[in-house]
PDB file of C-alpha atoms in Angstrom:
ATOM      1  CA  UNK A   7    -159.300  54.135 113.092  1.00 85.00           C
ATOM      2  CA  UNK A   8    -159.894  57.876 114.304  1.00 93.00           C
ATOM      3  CA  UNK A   9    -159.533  59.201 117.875  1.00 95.00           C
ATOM      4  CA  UNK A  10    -163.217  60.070 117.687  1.00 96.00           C
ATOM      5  CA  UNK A  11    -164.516  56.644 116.781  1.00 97.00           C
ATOM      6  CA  UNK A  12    -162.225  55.237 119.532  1.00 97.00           C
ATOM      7  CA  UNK A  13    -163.857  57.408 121.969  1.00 97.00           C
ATOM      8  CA  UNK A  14    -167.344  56.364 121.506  1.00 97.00           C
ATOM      9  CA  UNK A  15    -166.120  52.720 121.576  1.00 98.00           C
ATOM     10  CA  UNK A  16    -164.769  53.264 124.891  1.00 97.00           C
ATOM     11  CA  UNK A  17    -167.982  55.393 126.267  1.00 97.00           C
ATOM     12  CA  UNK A  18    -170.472  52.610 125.078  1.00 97.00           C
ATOM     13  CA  UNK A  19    -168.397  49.873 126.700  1.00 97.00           C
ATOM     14  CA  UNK A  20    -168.153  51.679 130.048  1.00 96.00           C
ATOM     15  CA  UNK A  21    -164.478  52.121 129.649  1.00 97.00           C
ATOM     16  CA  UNK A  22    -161.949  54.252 130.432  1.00 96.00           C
ATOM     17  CA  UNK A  23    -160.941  56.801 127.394  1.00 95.00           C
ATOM     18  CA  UNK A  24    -157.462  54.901 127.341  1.00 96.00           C
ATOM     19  CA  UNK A  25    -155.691  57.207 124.641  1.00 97.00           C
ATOM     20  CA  UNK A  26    -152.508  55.772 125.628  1.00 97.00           C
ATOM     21  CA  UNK A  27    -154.130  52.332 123.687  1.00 97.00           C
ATOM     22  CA  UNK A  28    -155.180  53.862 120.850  1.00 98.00           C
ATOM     23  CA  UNK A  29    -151.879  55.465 120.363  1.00 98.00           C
ATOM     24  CA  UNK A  30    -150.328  52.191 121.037  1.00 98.00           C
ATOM     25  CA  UNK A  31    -152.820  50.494 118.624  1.00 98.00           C
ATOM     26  CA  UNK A  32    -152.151  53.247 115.781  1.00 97.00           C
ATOM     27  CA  UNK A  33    -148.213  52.344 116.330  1.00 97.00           C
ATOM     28  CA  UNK A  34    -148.779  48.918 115.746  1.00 98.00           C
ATOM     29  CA  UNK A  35    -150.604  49.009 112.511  1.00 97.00           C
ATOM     30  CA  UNK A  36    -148.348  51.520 111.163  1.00 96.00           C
ATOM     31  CA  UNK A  37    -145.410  49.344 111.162  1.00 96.00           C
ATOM     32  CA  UNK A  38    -143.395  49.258 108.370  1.00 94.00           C
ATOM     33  CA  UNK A  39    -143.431  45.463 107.547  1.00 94.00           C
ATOM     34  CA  UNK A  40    -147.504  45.622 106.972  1.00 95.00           C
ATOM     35  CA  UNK A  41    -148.611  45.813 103.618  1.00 96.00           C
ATOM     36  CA  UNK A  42    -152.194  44.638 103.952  1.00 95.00           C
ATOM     37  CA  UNK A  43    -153.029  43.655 108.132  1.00 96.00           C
ATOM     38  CA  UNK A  44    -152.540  47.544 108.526  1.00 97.00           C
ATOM     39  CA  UNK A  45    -154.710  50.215 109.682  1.00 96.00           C
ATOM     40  CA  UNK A  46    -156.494  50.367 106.682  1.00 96.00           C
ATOM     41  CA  UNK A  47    -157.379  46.662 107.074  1.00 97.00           C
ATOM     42  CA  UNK A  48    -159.058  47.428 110.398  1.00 97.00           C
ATOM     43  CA  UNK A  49    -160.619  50.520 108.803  1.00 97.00           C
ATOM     44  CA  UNK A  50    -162.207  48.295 106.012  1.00 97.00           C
ATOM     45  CA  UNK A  51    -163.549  46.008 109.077  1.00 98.00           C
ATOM     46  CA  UNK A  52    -165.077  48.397 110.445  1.00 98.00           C
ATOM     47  CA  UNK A  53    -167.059  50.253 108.087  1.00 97.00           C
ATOM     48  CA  UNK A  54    -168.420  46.559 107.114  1.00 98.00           C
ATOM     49  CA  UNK A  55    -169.235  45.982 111.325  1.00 98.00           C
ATOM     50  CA  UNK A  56    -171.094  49.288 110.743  1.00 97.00           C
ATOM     51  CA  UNK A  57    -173.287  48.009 108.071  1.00 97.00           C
ATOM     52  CA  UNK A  58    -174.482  44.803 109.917  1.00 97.00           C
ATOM     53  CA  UNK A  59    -174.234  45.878 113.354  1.00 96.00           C
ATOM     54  CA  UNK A  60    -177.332  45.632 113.717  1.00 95.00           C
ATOM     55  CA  UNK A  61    -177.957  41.929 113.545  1.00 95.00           C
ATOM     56  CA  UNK A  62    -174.688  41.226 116.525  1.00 97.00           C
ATOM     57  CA  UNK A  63    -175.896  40.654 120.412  1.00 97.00           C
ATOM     58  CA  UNK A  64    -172.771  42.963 121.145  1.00 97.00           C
ATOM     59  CA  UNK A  65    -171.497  44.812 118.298  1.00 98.00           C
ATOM     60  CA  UNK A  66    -169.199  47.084 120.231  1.00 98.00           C
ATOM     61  CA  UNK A  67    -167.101  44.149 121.999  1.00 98.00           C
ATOM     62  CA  UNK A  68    -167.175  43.109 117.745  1.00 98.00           C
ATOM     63  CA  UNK A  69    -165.734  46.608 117.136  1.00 98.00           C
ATOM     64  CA  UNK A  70    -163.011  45.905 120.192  1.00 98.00           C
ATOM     65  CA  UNK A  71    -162.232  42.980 118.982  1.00 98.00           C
ATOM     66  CA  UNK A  72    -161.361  44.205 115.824  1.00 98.00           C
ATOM     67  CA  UNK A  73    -159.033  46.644 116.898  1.00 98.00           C
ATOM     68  CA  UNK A  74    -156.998  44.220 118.371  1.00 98.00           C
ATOM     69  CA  UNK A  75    -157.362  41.319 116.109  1.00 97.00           C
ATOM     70  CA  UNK A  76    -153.805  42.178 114.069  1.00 96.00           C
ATOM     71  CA  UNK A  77    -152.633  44.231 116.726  1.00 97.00           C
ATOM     72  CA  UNK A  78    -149.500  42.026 116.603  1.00 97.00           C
ATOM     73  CA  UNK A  79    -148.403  41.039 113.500  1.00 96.00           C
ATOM     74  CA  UNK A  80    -145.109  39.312 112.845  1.00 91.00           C
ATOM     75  CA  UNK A  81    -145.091  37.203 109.154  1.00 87.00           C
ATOM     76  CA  UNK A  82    -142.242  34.680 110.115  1.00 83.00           C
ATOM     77  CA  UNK A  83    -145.015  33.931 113.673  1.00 84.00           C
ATOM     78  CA  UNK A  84    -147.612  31.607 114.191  1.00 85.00           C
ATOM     79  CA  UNK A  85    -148.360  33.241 117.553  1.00 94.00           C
ATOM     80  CA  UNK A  86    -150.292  36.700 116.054  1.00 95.00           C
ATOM     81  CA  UNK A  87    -153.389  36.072 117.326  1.00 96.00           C
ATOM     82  CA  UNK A  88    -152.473  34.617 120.287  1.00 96.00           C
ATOM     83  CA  UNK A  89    -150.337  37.404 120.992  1.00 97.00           C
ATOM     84  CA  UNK A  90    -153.060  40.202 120.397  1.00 98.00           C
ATOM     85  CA  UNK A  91    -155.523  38.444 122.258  1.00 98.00           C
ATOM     86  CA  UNK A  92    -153.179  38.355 125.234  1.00 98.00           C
ATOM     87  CA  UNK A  93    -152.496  42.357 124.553  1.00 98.00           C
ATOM     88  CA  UNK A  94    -156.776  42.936 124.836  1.00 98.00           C
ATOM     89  CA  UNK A  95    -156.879  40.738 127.598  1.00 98.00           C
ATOM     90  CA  UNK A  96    -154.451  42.926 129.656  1.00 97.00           C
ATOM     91  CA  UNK A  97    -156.114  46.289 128.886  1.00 98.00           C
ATOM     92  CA  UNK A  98    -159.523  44.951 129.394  1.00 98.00           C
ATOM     93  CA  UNK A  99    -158.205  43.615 133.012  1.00 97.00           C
ATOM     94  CA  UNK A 100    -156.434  46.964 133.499  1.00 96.00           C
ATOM     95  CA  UNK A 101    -159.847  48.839 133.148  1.00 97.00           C
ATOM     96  CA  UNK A 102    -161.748  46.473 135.309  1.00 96.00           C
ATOM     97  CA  UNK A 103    -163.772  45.178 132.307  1.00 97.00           C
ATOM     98  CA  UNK A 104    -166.337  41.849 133.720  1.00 96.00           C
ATOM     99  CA  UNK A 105    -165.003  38.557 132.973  1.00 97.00           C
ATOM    100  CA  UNK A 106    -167.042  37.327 130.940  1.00 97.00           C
ATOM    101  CA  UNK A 107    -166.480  40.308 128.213  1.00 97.00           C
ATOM    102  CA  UNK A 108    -162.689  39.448 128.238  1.00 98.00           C
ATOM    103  CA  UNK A 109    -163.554  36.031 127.611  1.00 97.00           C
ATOM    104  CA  UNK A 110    -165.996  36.847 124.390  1.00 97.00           C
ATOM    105  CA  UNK A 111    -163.312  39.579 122.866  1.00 97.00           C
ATOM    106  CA  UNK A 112    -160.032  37.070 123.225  1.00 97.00           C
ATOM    107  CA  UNK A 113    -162.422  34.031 121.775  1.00 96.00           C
ATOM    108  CA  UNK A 114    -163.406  36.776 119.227  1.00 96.00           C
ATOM    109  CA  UNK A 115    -159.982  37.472 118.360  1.00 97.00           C
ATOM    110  CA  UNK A 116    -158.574  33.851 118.319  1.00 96.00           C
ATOM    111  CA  UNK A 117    -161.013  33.075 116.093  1.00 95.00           C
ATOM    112  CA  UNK A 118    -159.763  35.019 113.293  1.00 95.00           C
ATOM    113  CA  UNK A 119    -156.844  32.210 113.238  1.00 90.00           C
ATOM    114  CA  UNK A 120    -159.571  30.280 110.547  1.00 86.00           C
ATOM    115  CA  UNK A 121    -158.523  27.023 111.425  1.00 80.00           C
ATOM    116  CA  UNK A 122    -161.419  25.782 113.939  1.00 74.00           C
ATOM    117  CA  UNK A 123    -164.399  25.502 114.667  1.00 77.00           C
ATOM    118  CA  UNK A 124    -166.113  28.940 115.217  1.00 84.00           C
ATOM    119  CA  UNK A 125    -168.819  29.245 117.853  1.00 77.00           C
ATOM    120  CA  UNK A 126    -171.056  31.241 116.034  1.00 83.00           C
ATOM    121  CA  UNK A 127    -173.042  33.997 116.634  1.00 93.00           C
ATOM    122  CA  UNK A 128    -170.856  37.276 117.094  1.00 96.00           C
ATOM    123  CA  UNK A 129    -167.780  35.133 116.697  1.00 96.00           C
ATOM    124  CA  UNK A 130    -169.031  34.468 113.109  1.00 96.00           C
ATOM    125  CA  UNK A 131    -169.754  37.593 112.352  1.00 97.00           C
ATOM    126  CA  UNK A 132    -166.524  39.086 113.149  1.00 97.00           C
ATOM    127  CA  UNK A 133    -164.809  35.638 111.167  1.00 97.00           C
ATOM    128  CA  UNK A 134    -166.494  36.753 108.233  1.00 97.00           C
ATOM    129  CA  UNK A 135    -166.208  40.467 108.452  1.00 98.00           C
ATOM    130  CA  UNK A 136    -161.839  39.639 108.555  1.00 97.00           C
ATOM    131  CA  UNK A 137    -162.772  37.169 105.348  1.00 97.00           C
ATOM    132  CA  UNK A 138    -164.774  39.521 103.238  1.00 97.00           C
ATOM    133  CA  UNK A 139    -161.866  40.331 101.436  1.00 98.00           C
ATOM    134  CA  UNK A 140    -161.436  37.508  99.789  1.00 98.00           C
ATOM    135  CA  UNK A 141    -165.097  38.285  97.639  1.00 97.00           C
ATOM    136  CA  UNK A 142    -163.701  41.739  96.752  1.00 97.00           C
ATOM    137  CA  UNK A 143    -163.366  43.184  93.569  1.00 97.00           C
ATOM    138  CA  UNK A 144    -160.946  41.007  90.989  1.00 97.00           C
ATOM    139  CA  UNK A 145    -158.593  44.450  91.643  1.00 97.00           C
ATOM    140  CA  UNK A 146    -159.093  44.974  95.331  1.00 97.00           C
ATOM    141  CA  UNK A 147    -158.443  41.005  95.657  1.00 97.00           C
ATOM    142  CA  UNK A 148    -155.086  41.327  93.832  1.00 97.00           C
ATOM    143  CA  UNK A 149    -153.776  44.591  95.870  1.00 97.00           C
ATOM    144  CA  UNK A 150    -154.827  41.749  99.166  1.00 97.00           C
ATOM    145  CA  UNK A 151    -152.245  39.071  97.445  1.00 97.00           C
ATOM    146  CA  UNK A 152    -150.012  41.713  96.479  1.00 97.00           C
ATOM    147  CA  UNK A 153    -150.071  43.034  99.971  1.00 96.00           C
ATOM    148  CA  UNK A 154    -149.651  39.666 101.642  1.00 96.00           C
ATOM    149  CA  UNK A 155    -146.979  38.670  99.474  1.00 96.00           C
ATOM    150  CA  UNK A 156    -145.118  42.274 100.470  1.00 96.00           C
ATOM    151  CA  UNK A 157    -145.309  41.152 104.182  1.00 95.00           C
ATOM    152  CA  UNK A 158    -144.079  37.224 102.960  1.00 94.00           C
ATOM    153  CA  UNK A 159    -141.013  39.170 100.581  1.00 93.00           C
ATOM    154  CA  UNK A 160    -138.553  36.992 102.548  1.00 90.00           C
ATOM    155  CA  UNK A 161    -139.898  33.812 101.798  1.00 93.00           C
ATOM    156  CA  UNK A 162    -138.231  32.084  98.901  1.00 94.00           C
ATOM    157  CA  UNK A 163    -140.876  32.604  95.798  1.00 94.00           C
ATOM    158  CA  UNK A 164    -141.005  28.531  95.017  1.00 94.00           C
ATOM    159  CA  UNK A 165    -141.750  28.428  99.308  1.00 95.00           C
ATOM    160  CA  UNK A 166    -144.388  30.865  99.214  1.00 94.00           C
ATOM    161  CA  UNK A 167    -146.456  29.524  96.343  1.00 96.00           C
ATOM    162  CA  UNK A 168    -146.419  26.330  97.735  1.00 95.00           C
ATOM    163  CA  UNK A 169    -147.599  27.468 101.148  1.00 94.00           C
ATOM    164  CA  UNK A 170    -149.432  30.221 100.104  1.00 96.00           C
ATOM    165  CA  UNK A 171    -151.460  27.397  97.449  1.00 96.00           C
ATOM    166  CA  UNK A 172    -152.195  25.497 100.723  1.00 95.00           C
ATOM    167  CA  UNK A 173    -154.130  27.767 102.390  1.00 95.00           C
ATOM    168  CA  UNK A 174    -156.147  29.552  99.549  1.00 96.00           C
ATOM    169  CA  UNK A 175    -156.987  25.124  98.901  1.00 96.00           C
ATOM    170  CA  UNK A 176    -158.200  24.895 102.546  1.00 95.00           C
ATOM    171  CA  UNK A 177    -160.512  27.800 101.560  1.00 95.00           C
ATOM    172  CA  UNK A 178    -161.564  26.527  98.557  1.00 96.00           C
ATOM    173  CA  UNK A 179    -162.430  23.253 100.067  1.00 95.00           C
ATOM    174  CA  UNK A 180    -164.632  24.257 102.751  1.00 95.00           C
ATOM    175  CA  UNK A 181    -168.496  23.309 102.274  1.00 94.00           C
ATOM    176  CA  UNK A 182    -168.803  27.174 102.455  1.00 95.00           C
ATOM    177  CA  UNK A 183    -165.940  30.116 103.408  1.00 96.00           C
ATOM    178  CA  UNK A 184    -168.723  32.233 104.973  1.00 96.00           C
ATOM    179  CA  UNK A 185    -170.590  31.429 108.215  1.00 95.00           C
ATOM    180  CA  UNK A 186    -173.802  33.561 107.850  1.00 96.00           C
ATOM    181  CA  UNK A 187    -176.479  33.349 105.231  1.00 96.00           C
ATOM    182  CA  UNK A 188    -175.972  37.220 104.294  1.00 96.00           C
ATOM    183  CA  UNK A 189    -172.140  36.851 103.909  1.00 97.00           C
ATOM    184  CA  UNK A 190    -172.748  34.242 101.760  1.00 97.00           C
ATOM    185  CA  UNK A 191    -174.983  35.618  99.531  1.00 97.00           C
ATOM    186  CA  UNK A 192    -172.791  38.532  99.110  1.00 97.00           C
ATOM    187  CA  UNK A 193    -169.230  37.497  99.176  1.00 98.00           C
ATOM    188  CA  UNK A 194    -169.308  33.581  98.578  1.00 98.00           C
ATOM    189  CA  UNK A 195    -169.217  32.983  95.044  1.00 98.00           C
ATOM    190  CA  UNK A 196    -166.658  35.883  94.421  1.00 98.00           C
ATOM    191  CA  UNK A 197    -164.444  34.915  96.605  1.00 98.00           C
ATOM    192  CA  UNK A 198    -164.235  31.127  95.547  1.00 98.00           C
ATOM    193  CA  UNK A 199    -163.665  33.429  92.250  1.00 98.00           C
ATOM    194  CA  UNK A 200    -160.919  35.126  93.635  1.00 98.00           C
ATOM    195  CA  UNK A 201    -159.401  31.885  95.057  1.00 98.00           C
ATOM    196  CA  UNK A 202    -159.422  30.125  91.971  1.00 97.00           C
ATOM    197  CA  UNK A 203    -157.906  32.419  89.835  1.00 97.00           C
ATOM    198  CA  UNK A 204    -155.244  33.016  92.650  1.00 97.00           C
ATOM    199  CA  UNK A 205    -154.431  29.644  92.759  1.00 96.00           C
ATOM    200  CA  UNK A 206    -154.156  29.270  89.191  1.00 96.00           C
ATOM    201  CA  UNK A 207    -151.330  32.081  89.012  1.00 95.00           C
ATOM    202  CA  UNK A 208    -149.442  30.634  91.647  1.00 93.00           C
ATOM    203  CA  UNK A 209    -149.269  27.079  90.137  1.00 84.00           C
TER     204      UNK A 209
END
């Protein structure tokens, strides 16, 4: 997340520079109660976008909708997404971006709620760029828990572990966590790894 890269996003989408965003953005993800949906979450995103952006129709509104995926983040809210979505959708209005792209970037974003159906395409791309770290490393899996669990510290421990059980299960139980055939092959059987393992230490 560099001033630079920002930048270029904005040149390539016809957009104005917008620093006052990006400064905004950076002051969001450097909150204090993120342990993991930080800027070095979106950093990891990216670099991952830049090794398969060649096979999206529109990898910058990808990139775009990345940046704002987590922009708000609140543990104790089920609105996140919703909330950051609404946040792109009023600076792509406020720069006269066409329709249709603040459509694709808020479905993009919603999407990342992984609990619908996803339509495919770039939206699946960006769904499984925000999953690939659940097939991380064993280590760089456990710093993810750890992180999460950070953000979660004011849940009551026998609360968390039964919610947090519930989700990594819904994962688990899903014909396949990854929508594309190379996000399979890479990340699938790790992360059901991962998942496993994690559910076994929270039993």
């Amino acid at each position: 997340m560099t001033a630079e890269r920002w930048a270029q996003l904005m040149q390539a989408l016809g957009l104005p520079q917008s620093v006052d965003t990006f400064v905004a953005l950076l002051r969001a993800y450097g909150e204090k109660h993120r342990a993991y949906h930080n800027a070095a979450h979106i950093a990891a995103c990216l670099r991952l976008l830049d090794e398969v952006a060649d096979s999206a129709a529109r990898p910058r509104e990808i990139e775009l909708a990345l940046w704002f995926h987590d922009a708000i983040y609140r543990p104790f809210s089920s609105h996140n997404e919703q909330r950051s979505a609404d946040w792109a959708a009023r600076f792509l209005r406020g720069c006269a971006a066409p329709v249709a792209m603040v459509e694709r970037i808020c479905a993009m974003i919603m999407a990342t709620r992984h609990s619908g159906a996803v339509a495919g395409g770039d939206q699946a791309l960006l769904v499984d760029i925000d999953l690939s770290i659940l097939g991380a490393s064993p280590d760089v899996y456990a710093q993810f828990e750890h992180g999460v669990r950070r953000e979660y510290r004011w849940v009551p421990r026998w609360l968390y572990r039964r919610q947090r059980r519930q989700l990594l299960a819904g994962f688990l139980a899903r014909n396949s966590i990854y929508h594309r055939a190379d996000f399979r092959e890479r990340f699938e059987a790790h992360a059901r790894s991962n998942l496993q393992r994690a559910l076994a230490e929270l039993a």
